[in-house]
Amino acid sequence: MTASREEFEARLRQIGAERYHDKHPFHHLLHSGGCTPDQVRAWVINRYYYQSRIPMKDAAFMSRVEDPALRRAWRSRIEDHDGRDGNEGGIRRWLRLAEAVGLNADYVASAQGVLPATRFAVDAYVRFVRDKTLLEAVAASLTELFAPKIHAARIEGLLANYAFADDSSLSYFRNRLTEAPKDVAFGLEWVLDHADTAEKQDAAANALIFKTDVLWSQLDALHSAYVDPARIPPGAWQPGTGLMAQAAE
Amino acid sequence: MTASREEFEARLRQIGAERYHDKHPFHHLLHSGGCTPDQVRAWVINRYYYQSRIPMKDAAFMSRVEDPALRRAWRSRIEDHDGRDGNEGGIRRWLRLAEAVGLNADYVASAQGVLPATRFAVDAYVRFVRDKTLLEAVAASLTELFAPKIHAARIEGLLANYAFADDSSLSYFRNRLTEAPKDVAFGLEWVLDHADTAEKQDAAANALIFKTDVLWSQLDALHSAYVDPARIPPGAWQPGTGLMAQAAE
């Protein structure tokens, strides 16, 4: 049976309440100041790969949209990450965070040393958006519903606990506090409008579950590789490498 | 500079020596009898997903091969997994192993409860074979070079350490002892014949590295989810579920 708009929105929000990666132990460790400098670096290196693929994901989406109005509404997502006049963009901001934690920005941007599991999960997301229905692609983006809370907690936790944290290094997260709600308000309305049968509601909910898996498995891989007892897979980043000439501890 | 045939083969074998998943701690745990029944079940459930995708991977490969002789040589791989008259095939054999460890075969075949990280890694392999050059696709299959040793060690270790292990439950591995060397002898010759420039040799070596990542990250995900301190991701198999009516411990 097709759920009402309100019931269906509640179902989507419940998925976040149960499965969003703010519940992962790695985030508790990070936000509470429990991460070593190398664990923060591992997070920055791997999360960069995710950031770097988001505009490619959005371009894959737009490449399949026939409606100019929908493409126009979506386009700012790419600009938010890649930059425009007067806005350096999220990817550059992320590389400033990388330098603030002592990493060489070129090393991070090369995506060498990214965990294979990060790569598999992120690539799965780009493919999902390329291959599935537009409804599923938009629904998968709705993890942004749950992001402002985690960004706010992260800014507070990092500022309180790490010497590298300041307005410049954390500007990525501050910008997301205003960008994400704008994007997700549009995405949520679009999904609620278009998921007009029980079957489509199930597909949209499953797409959002898929996306929470993409995020969660990235933190699982980080935790498994770099948190005691660390098991770094062959070829992945080794602490002590990829640093700036004068690494700040 | 293009390496000689012998040098290039040595380079490929060295990748296995450094990165094949026989070096992963989960395999040591499994083969030495250190796994609990639930850890063995988690391995059987997740590895099933890999097995189930191998014939799809091989069909994706054959769908791109124009040479009937190469398709003919490749076809037995699908038959080995899916079965033929007088041969139940590797997938059925794997489900017999599933029942021997107390799992419901239908549950395992449904692929519910498979770790998202397993799914992302395995799907990445199927896509790799679908999207990359034929040379890279064949090179990725060469992890079979290193498989007979692990299958032999597994049969010995499981027989010595687990009550469920007998000729019937382990028949998958016994069959692979003869199937894998036949396949890989063909694949290795094909790669050595076709990787006739330094660039192609690099591409083939990188494809084999990619495949070792696919295998390694599956064990990382298993270890992270089910070995102490276990962190089972949302939605993944929970011990105590998916069992046969009378589960054997």
Coordinates of C-alpha atoms in Angstrom, one line a residue:
Chain A
M1 CA 0.0 0.0 0.0
T2 CA 1.3 3.4 -0.9
A3 CA 2.2 5.4 2.3
S4 CA 1.1 9.0 2.7
R5 CA 3.7 11.7 2.1
E6 CA 4.2 12.2 5.8
E7 CA 4.5 8.4 6.5
F8 CA 7.0 8.0 3.7
E9 CA 9.1 10.9 4.9
A10 CA 9.1 9.4 8.4
R11 CA 10.2 6.0 6.9
L12 CA 13.2 7.7 5.2
R13 CA 14.2 9.6 8.3
Q14 CA 14.0 6.3 10.3
I15 CA 16.6 4.8 8.0
G16 CA 18.9 7.6 9.0
A17 CA 18.1 7.2 12.7
E18 CA 19.1 3.5 12.4
R19 CA 21.9 3.4 9.9
Y20 CA 23.6 6.8 9.3
H21 CA 27.3 6.7 10.0
D22 CA 27.1 9.2 12.9
K23 CA 26.6 6.0 14.9
H24 CA 29.9 4.4 13.8
P25 CA 32.5 4.1 16.6
F26 CA 35.1 5.8 14.4
H27 CA 33.1 9.0 14.5
H28 CA 32.9 8.9 18.2
L29 CA 36.6 8.4 18.4
L30 CA 37.3 11.3 15.9
H31 CA 34.9 13.8 17.5
S32 CA 35.9 13.1 21.1
G33 CA 39.6 13.7 20.4
G34 CA 40.5 10.0 20.7
C35 CA 42.1 9.8 17.2
T36 CA 45.9 9.9 16.9
P37 CA 47.3 12.3 14.3
D38 CA 47.8 9.3 11.9
Q39 CA 44.2 8.2 12.4
V40 CA 43.0 11.7 11.5
R41 CA 45.2 11.6 8.4
A42 CA 43.9 8.2 7.3
W43 CA 40.4 9.6 7.6
V44 CA 41.3 12.7 5.6
I45 CA 43.0 10.6 2.8
N46 CA 40.1 8.2 2.5
R47 CA 37.3 10.7 2.8
Y48 CA 39.0 12.7 0.1
Y49 CA 38.3 9.9 -2.4
Y50 CA 34.6 10.1 -1.5
Q51 CA 34.6 14.0 -1.9
S52 CA 36.4 13.7 -5.2
R53 CA 33.8 11.4 -6.7
I54 CA 30.7 13.4 -5.7
P55 CA 30.9 15.8 -8.6
M56 CA 31.4 12.9 -11.0
K57 CA 28.3 11.2 -9.4
D58 CA 26.3 14.4 -9.9
A59 CA 27.5 14.7 -13.5
A60 CA 26.5 11.1 -14.1
F61 CA 23.0 12.0 -12.8
M62 CA 22.7 15.1 -14.9
S63 CA 23.8 13.2 -18.0
R64 CA 20.6 11.2 -17.7
V65 CA 18.1 14.1 -16.9
E66 CA 16.1 15.3 -19.8
D67 CA 14.4 18.2 -17.9
P68 CA 16.5 21.4 -18.0
A69 CA 14.8 22.6 -14.8
L70 CA 16.0 19.6 -12.9
R71 CA 19.5 19.8 -14.3
R72 CA 19.6 23.5 -13.4
A73 CA 18.5 22.8 -9.8
W74 CA 21.1 20.0 -9.5
R75 CA 24.0 22.0 -11.1
S76 CA 25.0 23.9 -7.9
R77 CA 26.1 20.6 -6.3
I78 CA 28.9 20.4 -8.8
E79 CA 29.8 24.0 -8.3
D80 CA 29.8 23.6 -4.5
H81 CA 32.5 20.9 -4.8
D82 CA 34.5 22.1 -7.8
G83 CA 34.3 25.8 -7.1
R84 CA 33.3 28.9 -9.1
D85 CA 34.4 32.6 -9.1
G86 CA 34.5 33.7 -5.4
N87 CA 34.1 30.1 -4.1
E88 CA 37.1 27.8 -4.0
G89 CA 34.8 24.8 -3.7
G90 CA 34.7 21.8 -1.3
I91 CA 37.5 19.8 -2.8
R92 CA 40.0 22.6 -2.3
R93 CA 38.7 23.2 1.2
W94 CA 39.3 19.5 1.9
L95 CA 42.9 19.7 0.7
R96 CA 43.4 22.7 3.1
L97 CA 42.2 20.3 5.9
A98 CA 44.7 17.8 4.5
E99 CA 47.6 20.3 4.8
A100 CA 46.4 21.3 8.3
V101 CA 46.9 17.8 9.5
G102 CA 50.3 17.6 7.9
L103 CA 49.6 15.8 4.7
N104 CA 51.0 16.7 1.3
A105 CA 48.0 18.0 -0.7
D106 CA 49.3 16.5 -4.0
Y107 CA 49.7 13.1 -2.3
V108 CA 46.1 13.2 -1.0
A109 CA 44.8 14.4 -4.4
S110 CA 46.6 11.5 -6.1
A111 CA 44.3 9.1 -4.3
Q112 CA 47.3 6.7 -3.9
G113 CA 47.0 4.9 -0.6
V114 CA 43.3 5.1 -0.5
L115 CA 41.9 1.8 1.0
P116 CA 40.6 -0.6 -1.6
A117 CA 37.4 -0.9 0.4
T118 CA 36.9 2.9 0.2
R119 CA 37.4 2.8 -3.5
F120 CA 34.9 -0.1 -4.0
A121 CA 32.2 1.5 -1.9
V122 CA 32.6 5.0 -3.5
D123 CA 32.8 3.6 -7.0
A124 CA 29.6 1.6 -6.3
Y125 CA 27.8 4.8 -5.4
V126 CA 28.9 6.5 -8.7
R127 CA 27.8 3.4 -10.6
F128 CA 24.5 3.3 -8.7
V129 CA 23.6 6.8 -9.8
R130 CA 24.7 6.0 -13.4
D131 CA 22.7 2.8 -13.6
K132 CA 19.5 3.1 -11.5
T133 CA 16.4 5.1 -11.9
L134 CA 16.5 8.9 -11.3
L135 CA 14.2 8.4 -8.3
E136 CA 16.7 5.9 -6.8
A137 CA 19.6 8.3 -7.6
V138 CA 18.0 11.2 -5.9
A139 CA 16.9 9.1 -2.9
A140 CA 20.4 7.9 -2.4
S141 CA 21.5 11.6 -2.0
L142 CA 19.1 12.0 0.9
T143 CA 21.8 11.0 3.5
E144 CA 22.3 14.8 3.4
L145 CA 19.2 14.9 5.6
F146 CA 21.3 13.6 8.4
A147 CA 24.5 15.5 7.6
P148 CA 24.1 18.9 9.2
K149 CA 24.0 17.3 12.7
I150 CA 27.2 15.4 12.1
H151 CA 29.0 18.4 10.6
A152 CA 28.0 20.6 13.6
A153 CA 29.2 17.9 16.0
R154 CA 32.4 17.5 14.0
I155 CA 33.2 21.2 14.0
E156 CA 32.7 21.4 17.7
G157 CA 34.5 18.1 18.5
L158 CA 37.5 18.9 16.3
L159 CA 37.9 22.5 17.6
A160 CA 37.8 21.3 21.2
N161 CA 40.2 18.5 20.7
Y162 CA 42.8 19.0 18.0
A163 CA 45.4 21.7 17.5
F164 CA 45.0 21.6 13.7
A165 CA 41.4 22.7 13.9
D166 CA 40.6 26.3 13.1
D167 CA 38.3 28.3 10.8
S168 CA 40.5 27.7 7.7
S169 CA 41.0 24.0 8.1
L170 CA 37.4 23.3 9.0
S171 CA 35.9 25.6 6.3
Y172 CA 34.7 22.5 4.4
F173 CA 32.3 21.6 7.1
R174 CA 31.1 25.2 7.8
N175 CA 30.2 25.5 4.1
R176 CA 28.3 22.2 4.1
L177 CA 26.2 23.5 7.0
T178 CA 24.4 25.8 4.5
E179 CA 24.9 23.8 1.2
A180 CA 23.6 20.5 2.4
P181 CA 20.2 21.7 3.7
K182 CA 19.5 23.6 0.5
D183 CA 20.3 20.5 -1.7
V184 CA 18.4 18.1 0.5
A185 CA 15.3 20.2 0.8
F186 CA 15.1 20.1 -3.0
G187 CA 15.9 16.3 -3.1
L188 CA 13.4 15.4 -0.4
E189 CA 10.6 17.2 -2.1
W190 CA 11.5 15.6 -5.4
V191 CA 11.5 12.1 -3.9
L192 CA 8.2 12.7 -2.1
D193 CA 6.6 14.0 -5.3
H194 CA 7.9 11.1 -7.5
A195 CA 7.6 8.1 -5.2
D196 CA 3.9 7.8 -5.8
T197 CA 3.4 4.0 -5.6
A198 CA 4.4 1.5 -2.9
E199 CA 6.9 0.0 -5.3
K200 CA 8.6 3.3 -5.9
Q201 CA 8.6 4.1 -2.2
D202 CA 10.3 0.7 -1.6
A203 CA 12.9 1.4 -4.3
A204 CA 13.6 4.9 -2.9
A205 CA 14.0 3.5 0.7
N206 CA 16.3 0.8 -0.5
A207 CA 18.4 3.4 -2.4
L208 CA 18.8 5.3 0.8
I209 CA 19.7 2.1 2.7
F210 CA 22.3 1.4 0.0
K211 CA 23.8 4.9 0.5
T212 CA 24.0 4.4 4.3
D213 CA 25.9 1.2 3.5
V214 CA 28.3 3.1 1.3
L215 CA 29.1 5.6 4.1
W216 CA 29.2 3.0 6.9
S217 CA 31.5 0.6 5.1
Q218 CA 34.1 3.4 4.6
L219 CA 34.3 3.9 8.3
D220 CA 34.5 0.2 8.9
A221 CA 37.4 0.0 6.5
L222 CA 39.2 2.9 8.3
H223 CA 38.6 1.4 11.7
S224 CA 39.8 -2.0 10.6
A225 CA 42.9 -0.6 8.9
Y226 CA 44.1 2.1 11.4
V227 CA 42.5 1.6 14.8
D228 CA 44.2 -0.8 17.2
P229 CA 44.6 -3.7 16.3
A230 CA 45.4 -2.0 13.0
R231 CA 45.5 -4.3 9.9
I232 CA 46.6 -2.0 7.0
P233 CA 45.9 -3.8 3.7
P234 CA 48.7 -4.2 1.2
G235 CA 49.3 -1.0 -0.8
A236 CA 47.3 1.3 1.5
W237 CA 48.7 4.4 3.1
Q238 CA 51.4 3.8 5.7
P239 CA 51.7 6.3 8.6
G240 CA 54.9 8.4 8.1
T241 CA 54.4 8.7 4.3
G242 CA 52.6 11.4 2.2
L243 CA 53.5 14.1 4.6
M244 CA 54.3 17.8 4.0
A245 CA 58.0 18.8 4.1
Q246 CA 57.5 20.0 7.7
A247 CA 54.7 17.8 9.1
A248 CA 52.9 19.3 12.1
E249 CA 52.1 16.8 14.7
Chain B
M1 CA 61.1 -1.5 -21.2
T2 CA 59.2 -4.7 -22.1
A3 CA 60.2 -7.5 -19.7
S4 CA 60.9 -11.0 -21.1
R5 CA 58.3 -13.6 -20.8
E6 CA 60.1 -15.2 -17.8
E7 CA 60.6 -11.8 -16.0
F8 CA 57.0 -10.8 -16.5
E9 CA 55.7 -14.1 -15.2
A10 CA 58.0 -13.7 -12.2
R11 CA 56.5 -10.2 -11.7
L12 CA 53.0 -11.6 -11.6
R13 CA 53.9 -14.4 -9.2
Q14 CA 55.6 -11.8 -6.9
I15 CA 52.3 -10.0 -6.7
G16 CA 50.7 -13.1 -5.3
A17 CA 53.6 -13.6 -2.9
E18 CA 53.1 -10.2 -1.5
R19 CA 49.3 -9.6 -1.7
Y20 CA 47.3 -12.8 -2.0
H21 CA 44.8 -13.3 0.8
D22 CA 46.4 -16.5 2.1
K23 CA 48.4 -13.9 4.2
H24 CA 45.3 -12.5 5.8
P25 CA 44.8 -13.2 9.5
F26 CA 41.3 -14.4 9.0
H27 CA 42.6 -17.4 6.9
H28 CA 45.1 -18.3 9.6
L29 CA 42.2 -18.2 12.1
L30 CA 40.0 -20.3 9.9
H31 CA 42.5 -23.0 8.9
S32 CA 44.0 -23.4 12.4
G33 CA 40.6 -24.1 13.9
G34 CA 40.4 -20.8 15.7
C35 CA 37.0 -19.7 14.2
T36 CA 33.8 -20.1 16.2
P37 CA 30.9 -21.8 14.3
D38 CA 29.4 -18.4 13.7
Q39 CA 32.6 -17.0 12.2
V40 CA 32.7 -20.0 9.9
R41 CA 29.1 -19.3 9.0
A42 CA 29.8 -15.6 8.3
W43 CA 32.7 -16.7 6.0
V44 CA 30.4 -19.2 4.2
I45 CA 27.6 -16.6 3.7
N46 CA 29.9 -13.9 2.4
R47 CA 32.1 -16.1 0.2
Y48 CA 28.9 -17.4 -1.3
Y49 CA 28.3 -14.0 -2.8
Y50 CA 31.7 -14.1 -4.4
Q51 CA 31.1 -17.6 -5.8
S52 CA 27.7 -16.6 -7.1
R53 CA 29.1 -13.7 -9.2
I54 CA 32.0 -15.6 -10.8
P55 CA 29.9 -17.1 -13.6
M56 CA 28.3 -13.7 -14.2
K57 CA 31.8 -12.3 -14.4
D58 CA 32.8 -15.0 -16.9
A59 CA 29.7 -14.4 -19.0
A60 CA 30.5 -10.6 -19.0
F61 CA 34.0 -11.6 -20.3
M62 CA 32.6 -13.9 -23.0
S63 CA 30.1 -11.3 -24.1
R64 CA 33.0 -9.2 -25.3
V65 CA 35.2 -11.9 -26.9
E66 CA 34.9 -12.1 -30.7
D67 CA 37.1 -15.1 -31.1
P68 CA 35.1 -18.4 -30.9
A69 CA 38.2 -20.3 -29.8
L70 CA 38.8 -18.1 -26.8
R71 CA 35.1 -18.2 -25.8
R72 CA 35.2 -22.0 -26.1
A73 CA 38.3 -22.2 -23.9
W74 CA 36.6 -19.9 -21.3
R75 CA 33.2 -21.6 -21.3
S76 CA 34.2 -24.4 -18.9
R77 CA 34.6 -21.9 -16.1
I78 CA 30.9 -21.2 -16.2
E79 CA 30.1 -24.9 -16.3
D80 CA 32.4 -25.6 -13.4
H81 CA 30.4 -23.2 -11.2
D82 CA 26.8 -23.6 -12.6
G83 CA 27.0 -27.4 -13.3
R84 CA 26.3 -29.7 -16.2
D85 CA 25.2 -33.3 -16.6
G86 CA 27.1 -35.4 -14.1
N87 CA 28.6 -32.3 -12.3
E88 CA 26.5 -30.4 -9.8
G89 CA 28.8 -27.4 -10.1
G90 CA 30.7 -25.3 -7.6
I91 CA 27.7 -23.2 -6.4
R92 CA 25.7 -26.3 -5.3
R93 CA 28.8 -27.6 -3.7
W94 CA 29.2 -24.4 -1.7
L95 CA 25.6 -24.7 -0.6
R96 CA 26.3 -28.2 0.7
L97 CA 29.1 -26.6 2.8
A98 CA 26.6 -24.0 4.0
E99 CA 24.3 -26.8 5.2
A100 CA 27.2 -28.7 6.8
V101 CA 27.9 -25.6 9.0
G102 CA 24.2 -25.4 10.0
L103 CA 23.0 -22.7 7.6
N104 CA 19.8 -22.7 5.7
A105 CA 20.8 -23.0 2.0
D106 CA 18.0 -20.8 0.8
Y107 CA 19.0 -18.1 3.2
V108 CA 22.6 -18.3 1.9
A109 CA 21.5 -18.3 -1.7
S110 CA 19.3 -15.2 -1.1
A111 CA 22.5 -13.2 -0.4
Q112 CA 20.6 -11.4 2.3
G113 CA 22.9 -10.5 5.2
V114 CA 26.0 -10.3 3.0
L115 CA 28.3 -7.6 4.2
P116 CA 27.9 -4.4 2.1
A117 CA 31.7 -4.3 1.8
T118 CA 31.7 -7.8 0.3
R119 CA 29.1 -6.7 -2.2
F120 CA 31.0 -3.6 -3.2
A121 CA 34.2 -5.5 -3.7
V122 CA 32.7 -8.4 -5.7
D123 CA 30.5 -6.1 -7.8
A124 CA 33.7 -4.0 -8.6
Y125 CA 35.3 -7.2 -9.9
V126 CA 32.3 -8.0 -12.2
R127 CA 32.3 -4.4 -13.5
F128 CA 36.1 -4.5 -14.0
V129 CA 35.8 -7.5 -16.3
R130 CA 32.9 -5.8 -18.1
D131 CA 34.7 -2.5 -18.6
K132 CA 38.4 -3.1 -19.0
T133 CA 40.5 -4.6 -21.8
L134 CA 40.3 -8.3 -22.3
L135 CA 44.0 -8.5 -21.3
E136 CA 43.2 -6.9 -17.9
A137 CA 40.1 -9.1 -17.5
V138 CA 42.2 -12.3 -18.0
A139 CA 45.1 -11.0 -15.9
A140 CA 42.6 -10.3 -13.0
S141 CA 41.7 -14.0 -13.1
L142 CA 45.3 -15.1 -12.4
T143 CA 44.8 -15.1 -8.7
E144 CA 43.9 -18.7 -9.4
L145 CA 47.7 -19.2 -9.8
F146 CA 47.9 -18.9 -6.0
A147 CA 44.6 -20.7 -5.2
P148 CA 45.6 -24.4 -5.2
K149 CA 48.0 -23.9 -2.3
I150 CA 45.3 -22.2 -0.2
H151 CA 42.6 -24.8 -1.1
A152 CA 45.0 -27.7 -0.1
A153 CA 45.8 -25.9 3.2
R154 CA 42.1 -25.2 3.8
I155 CA 41.1 -28.9 3.2
E156 CA 43.7 -30.0 5.6
G157 CA 43.0 -27.3 8.2
L158 CA 39.2 -27.7 8.1
L159 CA 39.4 -31.6 8.3
A160 CA 41.7 -31.4 11.2
N161 CA 39.8 -28.8 13.2
Y162 CA 36.1 -28.8 12.5
A163 CA 33.4 -31.5 13.0
F164 CA 31.4 -30.3 9.9
A165 CA 34.4 -31.0 7.6
D166 CA 34.2 -34.2 5.5
D167 CA 34.4 -35.2 1.8
S168 CA 30.9 -34.0 1.0
S169 CA 31.1 -30.6 2.7
L170 CA 34.6 -29.9 1.4
S171 CA 33.9 -31.1 -2.2
Y172 CA 34.0 -27.5 -3.5
F173 CA 37.6 -27.2 -2.6
R174 CA 38.6 -30.6 -3.8
N175 CA 37.1 -29.9 -7.2
R176 CA 38.9 -26.5 -7.4
L177 CA 42.2 -28.4 -6.9
T178 CA 41.9 -29.7 -10.4
E179 CA 39.7 -27.0 -12.1
A180 CA 41.8 -23.9 -11.1
P181 CA 45.2 -25.2 -12.5
K182 CA 43.6 -26.0 -15.8
D183 CA 42.0 -22.5 -16.1
V184 CA 45.0 -20.7 -14.9
A185 CA 47.4 -22.5 -17.2
F186 CA 45.4 -21.2 -20.1
G187 CA 45.0 -17.7 -18.6
L188 CA 48.6 -17.3 -17.8
E189 CA 49.7 -18.4 -21.3
W190 CA 47.2 -15.9 -22.8
V191 CA 48.4 -13.1 -20.7
L192 CA 52.1 -13.8 -21.4
D193 CA 51.3 -14.0 -25.1
H194 CA 49.3 -10.7 -25.2
A195 CA 51.1 -8.5 -22.8
D196 CA 53.8 -7.7 -25.5
T197 CA 54.6 -4.1 -24.5
A198 CA 55.7 -2.6 -21.2
E199 CA 52.5 -0.6 -21.1
K200 CA 50.4 -3.8 -21.4
Q201 CA 52.5 -5.6 -18.9
D202 CA 51.9 -2.8 -16.4
A203 CA 48.2 -2.9 -17.1
A204 CA 48.1 -6.6 -16.6
A205 CA 50.1 -6.4 -13.4
N206 CA 47.8 -3.7 -12.1
A207 CA 44.7 -5.8 -12.9
L208 CA 46.2 -8.6 -10.8
I209 CA 46.8 -6.2 -8.0
F210 CA 43.2 -5.0 -8.3
K211 CA 42.0 -8.5 -7.9
T212 CA 44.1 -9.2 -4.9
D213 CA 42.5 -6.1 -3.4
V214 CA 39.1 -7.5 -4.1
L215 CA 39.9 -10.7 -2.3
W216 CA 41.8 -9.1 0.6
S217 CA 39.1 -6.5 1.4
Q218 CA 36.5 -9.3 1.7
L219 CA 38.4 -10.9 4.5
D220 CA 39.0 -7.5 6.1
A221 CA 35.3 -6.9 6.1
L222 CA 34.7 -10.4 7.6
H223 CA 37.3 -9.9 10.3
S224 CA 36.1 -6.4 11.2
A225 CA 32.4 -7.6 11.4
Y226 CA 32.7 -10.9 13.1
V227 CA 36.1 -11.3 14.9
D228 CA 36.5 -9.8 18.4
P229 CA 35.9 -6.9 18.8
A230 CA 33.1 -7.6 16.3
R231 CA 31.4 -4.6 14.7
I232 CA 28.5 -6.0 12.6
P233 CA 27.3 -3.3 10.2
P234 CA 23.6 -2.5 10.1
G235 CA 21.6 -5.1 8.1
A236 CA 24.4 -7.7 7.9
W237 CA 23.9 -11.3 9.1
Q238 CA 23.4 -11.7 12.8
P239 CA 24.6 -14.9 14.5
G240 CA 21.6 -17.1 15.4
T241 CA 19.7 -16.3 12.2
G242 CA 19.6 -18.0 8.8
L243 CA 20.0 -21.5 10.4
M244 CA 18.7 -24.8 9.3
A245 CA 15.7 -26.2 11.3
Q246 CA 18.1 -28.3 13.4
A247 CA 21.4 -26.4 13.4
A248 CA 24.5 -28.4 14.1
E249 CA 27.0 -26.7 16.3

